[in-house]
Amino acid sequence: GKIWGPMTESQLGWLAGMLDGEGTVGFYKISPCSGKKSRPRFKISCNIVNTHAPTIYKIRELVGYGRVSARQQPGRIAYVWALSDISAENFLRMIAPYCVTKCEQIDTALIGVKIRRESPRVRAPNGFGPYPITEETKCKLVEIVDKLKSMKT
């Protein structure tokens, strides 16, 4: 599919309205798998949920990508369009000016991305592998996670 093709003002407004009314913006701490010595990581994500499948597929068509899945709910099926990491960041930056309800959540999640991206790294204890974030940065990111949880609308 296309990647962030040009959209009209009305399409951007419609997407923002869908996110405001039917969506979630998150910044999550992903715990390492059990038994692994890796550190937790943090990621931004967003999704839009609706019981009308054509609406969710229209969102995917307009944006150009994202995962679409279905989940059973009592008496009906809900369809989910979801983005994470850089695609979620880019999408949220694109529609933020058109959002009303989720503005503070978008701003908070993007602050989390900025903190994560600009944080100093420390060498892994064995000298190999990834460079985990510092404890100070981890604390700041956990605060972002908690703030977003308290803001869910």
mmCIF file of C-alpha atoms in Angstrom:
data_model
loop_
_atom_site.group_PDB
_atom_site.id
_atom_site.type_symbol
_atom_site.label_atom_id
_atom_site.label_comp_id
_atom_site.label_asym_id
_atom_site.label_seq_id
_atom_site.Cartn_x
_atom_site.Cartn_y
_atom_site.Cartn_z
ATOM 1 C CA GLY A 1 0.000 0.000 0.000
ATOM 2 C CA LYS A 2 0.885 3.636 -0.122
ATOM 3 C CA ILE A 3 2.917 5.243 2.609
ATOM 4 C CA TRP A 4 1.434 8.417 4.048
ATOM 5 C CA GLY A 5 0.022 9.597 0.757
ATOM 6 C CA PRO A 6 -1.416 13.083 0.571
ATOM 7 C CA MET A 7 -4.797 13.383 2.252
ATOM 8 C CA THR A 8 -7.429 16.047 2.048
ATOM 9 C CA GLU A 9 -8.340 18.218 5.026
ATOM 10 C CA SER A 10 -11.657 16.386 5.289
ATOM 11 C CA GLN A 11 -9.936 12.980 5.340
ATOM 12 C CA LEU A 12 -7.538 14.145 8.062
ATOM 13 C CA GLY A 13 -10.459 15.563 10.040
ATOM 14 C CA TRP A 14 -12.422 12.319 9.648
ATOM 15 C CA LEU A 15 -9.434 10.236 10.822
ATOM 16 C CA ALA A 16 -8.947 12.559 13.799
ATOM 17 C CA GLY A 17 -12.643 12.256 14.660
ATOM 18 C CA MET A 18 -12.426 8.474 14.482
ATOM 19 C CA LEU A 19 -9.394 8.476 16.787
ATOM 20 C CA ASP A 20 -11.057 10.970 19.162
ATOM 21 C CA GLY A 21 -14.263 8.939 19.392
ATOM 22 C CA GLU A 22 -13.263 5.331 18.808
ATOM 23 C CA GLY A 23 -9.526 5.214 19.411
ATOM 24 C CA THR A 24 -6.809 4.804 21.953
ATOM 25 C CA VAL A 25 -3.407 6.460 22.216
ATOM 26 C CA GLY A 26 -0.893 4.687 24.373
ATOM 27 C CA PHE A 27 2.677 4.599 25.532
ATOM 28 C CA TYR A 28 3.442 1.228 27.054
ATOM 29 C CA LYS A 29 6.165 -0.530 28.962
ATOM 30 C CA ILE A 30 6.849 -3.875 27.312
ATOM 31 C CA SER A 31 8.289 -6.330 29.800
ATOM 32 C CA PRO A 32 11.031 -8.660 28.619
ATOM 33 C CA CYS A 33 10.115 -12.297 28.009
ATOM 34 C CA SER A 34 10.586 -14.493 31.042
ATOM 35 C CA GLY A 35 14.027 -15.997 31.251
ATOM 36 C CA LYS A 36 15.609 -13.291 29.101
ATOM 37 C CA LYS A 37 17.982 -10.765 30.582
ATOM 38 C CA SER A 38 16.863 -7.938 28.321
ATOM 39 C CA ARG A 39 15.545 -4.718 29.790
ATOM 40 C CA PRO A 40 11.962 -3.524 29.391
ATOM 41 C CA ARG A 41 11.291 -1.322 26.395
ATOM 42 C CA PHE A 42 8.724 1.372 25.784
ATOM 43 C CA LYS A 43 6.588 1.915 22.703
ATOM 44 C CA ILE A 44 3.943 4.281 21.400
ATOM 45 C CA SER A 45 0.815 2.898 19.798
ATOM 46 C CA CYS A 46 -2.631 3.882 18.646
ATOM 47 C CA ASN A 47 -5.699 2.051 17.468
ATOM 48 C CA ILE A 48 -9.249 2.616 16.315
ATOM 49 C CA VAL A 49 -11.961 0.076 17.123
ATOM 50 C CA ASN A 50 -15.339 -0.162 15.420
ATOM 51 C CA THR A 51 -17.952 -2.836 14.775
ATOM 52 C CA HIS A 52 -18.355 -1.668 11.158
ATOM 53 C CA ALA A 53 -15.638 -3.501 9.204
ATOM 54 C CA PRO A 54 -15.795 -1.226 6.106
ATOM 55 C CA THR A 55 -14.954 1.760 8.332
ATOM 56 C CA ILE A 56 -11.805 0.087 9.652
ATOM 57 C CA TYR A 57 -10.737 -0.998 6.166
ATOM 58 C CA LYS A 58 -11.328 2.555 4.889
ATOM 59 C CA ILE A 59 -8.953 3.848 7.584
ATOM 60 C CA ARG A 60 -6.321 1.341 6.488
ATOM 61 C CA GLU A 61 -6.827 2.324 2.851
ATOM 62 C CA LEU A 62 -6.445 6.048 3.606
ATOM 63 C CA VAL A 63 -3.385 5.698 5.822
ATOM 64 C CA GLY A 64 -1.783 2.992 3.700
ATOM 65 C CA TYR A 65 -0.891 0.531 6.410
ATOM 66 C CA GLY A 66 -1.572 -0.731 9.890
ATOM 67 C CA ARG A 67 -2.735 -4.054 11.273
ATOM 68 C CA VAL A 68 -6.401 -4.924 11.008
ATOM 69 C CA SER A 69 -7.771 -7.634 13.264
ATOM 70 C CA ALA A 70 -11.105 -8.768 14.632
ATOM 71 C CA ARG A 71 -11.967 -9.502 18.232
ATOM 72 C CA GLN A 72 -15.087 -11.121 19.573
ATOM 73 C CA GLN A 73 -17.135 -8.997 21.947
ATOM 74 C CA PRO A 74 -20.379 -9.996 23.615
ATOM 75 C CA GLY A 75 -22.880 -10.347 20.788
ATOM 76 C CA ARG A 76 -20.713 -8.796 18.073
ATOM 77 C CA ILE A 77 -17.319 -8.571 16.439
ATOM 78 C CA ALA A 78 -15.149 -5.477 16.841
ATOM 79 C CA TYR A 79 -12.604 -4.615 14.169
ATOM 80 C CA VAL A 80 -9.323 -3.005 15.174
ATOM 81 C CA TRP A 81 -6.883 -0.946 13.115
ATOM 82 C CA ALA A 82 -3.592 -0.586 14.980
ATOM 83 C CA LEU A 83 -0.208 1.084 14.599
ATOM 84 C CA SER A 84 2.853 1.045 16.822
ATOM 85 C CA ASP A 85 6.320 2.525 17.045
ATOM 86 C CA ILE A 86 7.381 4.889 14.230
ATOM 87 C CA SER A 87 4.192 4.401 12.188
ATOM 88 C CA ALA A 88 2.052 5.360 15.209
ATOM 89 C CA GLU A 89 4.300 8.341 15.908
ATOM 90 C CA ASN A 90 4.061 9.582 12.321
ATOM 91 C CA PHE A 91 0.295 9.075 12.153
ATOM 92 C CA LEU A 92 -0.287 10.912 15.431
ATOM 93 C CA ARG A 93 1.911 13.821 14.367
ATOM 94 C CA MET A 94 -0.055 14.038 11.102
ATOM 95 C CA ILE A 95 -3.533 14.153 12.645
ATOM 96 C CA ALA A 96 -2.797 15.904 15.968
ATOM 97 C CA PRO A 97 -3.784 19.346 14.625
ATOM 98 C CA TYR A 98 -7.246 17.953 13.782
ATOM 99 C CA CYS A 99 -7.915 16.156 17.083
ATOM 100 C CA VAL A 100 -10.021 17.547 19.905
ATOM 101 C CA THR A 101 -10.490 14.834 22.527
ATOM 102 C CA LYS A 102 -7.128 13.067 22.343
ATOM 103 C CA CYS A 103 -4.825 16.131 22.082
ATOM 104 C CA GLU A 104 -3.352 15.792 25.571
ATOM 105 C CA GLN A 105 -2.872 12.045 25.170
ATOM 106 C CA ILE A 106 -1.110 12.504 21.826
ATOM 107 C CA ASP A 107 1.150 15.204 23.285
ATOM 108 C CA THR A 108 1.983 13.034 26.314
ATOM 109 C CA ALA A 109 2.764 9.958 24.209
ATOM 110 C CA LEU A 110 4.981 12.009 21.881
ATOM 111 C CA ILE A 111 6.849 13.404 24.907
ATOM 112 C CA GLY A 112 7.528 9.775 25.878
ATOM 113 C CA VAL A 113 8.949 9.119 22.409
ATOM 114 C CA LYS A 114 11.158 12.213 22.695
ATOM 115 C CA ILE A 115 12.461 11.202 26.141
ATOM 116 C CA ARG A 116 13.186 7.681 24.922
ATOM 117 C CA ARG A 117 14.897 8.885 21.754
ATOM 118 C CA GLU A 118 17.069 11.497 23.486
ATOM 119 C CA SER A 119 17.995 9.467 26.549
ATOM 120 C CA PRO A 120 21.607 8.614 27.271
ATOM 121 C CA ARG A 121 22.369 4.934 26.852
ATOM 122 C CA VAL A 122 24.392 2.747 29.162
ATOM 123 C CA ARG A 123 26.525 -0.168 28.110
ATOM 124 C CA ALA A 124 24.989 -3.581 28.673
ATOM 125 C CA PRO A 125 26.547 -5.317 31.701
ATOM 126 C CA ASN A 126 28.324 -7.923 29.547
ATOM 127 C CA GLY A 127 29.599 -5.290 27.116
ATOM 128 C CA PHE A 128 27.568 -6.762 24.266
ATOM 129 C CA GLY A 129 24.029 -6.416 23.033
ATOM 130 C CA PRO A 130 21.709 -3.454 23.286
ATOM 131 C CA TYR A 131 22.459 -0.291 25.182
ATOM 132 C CA PRO A 132 19.650 -0.056 27.705
ATOM 133 C CA ILE A 133 18.243 3.223 28.935
ATOM 134 C CA THR A 134 19.373 4.677 32.250
ATOM 135 C CA GLU A 135 17.339 4.195 35.427
ATOM 136 C CA GLU A 136 16.529 7.922 35.430
ATOM 137 C CA THR A 137 15.094 7.693 31.912
ATOM 138 C CA LYS A 138 13.194 4.532 32.807
ATOM 139 C CA CYS A 139 11.548 6.370 35.728
ATOM 140 C CA LYS A 140 10.546 9.273 33.467
ATOM 141 C CA LEU A 141 9.063 6.871 30.920
ATOM 142 C CA VAL A 142 7.112 4.971 33.585
ATOM 143 C CA GLU A 143 5.639 8.336 34.647
ATOM 144 C CA ILE A 144 4.475 8.873 31.035
ATOM 145 C CA VAL A 145 2.919 5.387 30.972
ATOM 146 C CA ASP A 146 1.081 6.062 34.251
ATOM 147 C CA LYS A 147 -0.062 9.528 33.169
ATOM 148 C CA LEU A 148 -1.559 8.130 29.962
ATOM 149 C CA LYS A 149 -3.335 5.340 31.864
ATOM 150 C CA SER A 150 -4.993 7.963 34.068
ATOM 151 C CA MET A 151 -6.085 9.997 31.007
ATOM 152 C CA LYS A 152 -7.989 7.275 29.156
ATOM 153 C CA THR A 153 -11.181 8.720 27.675
#
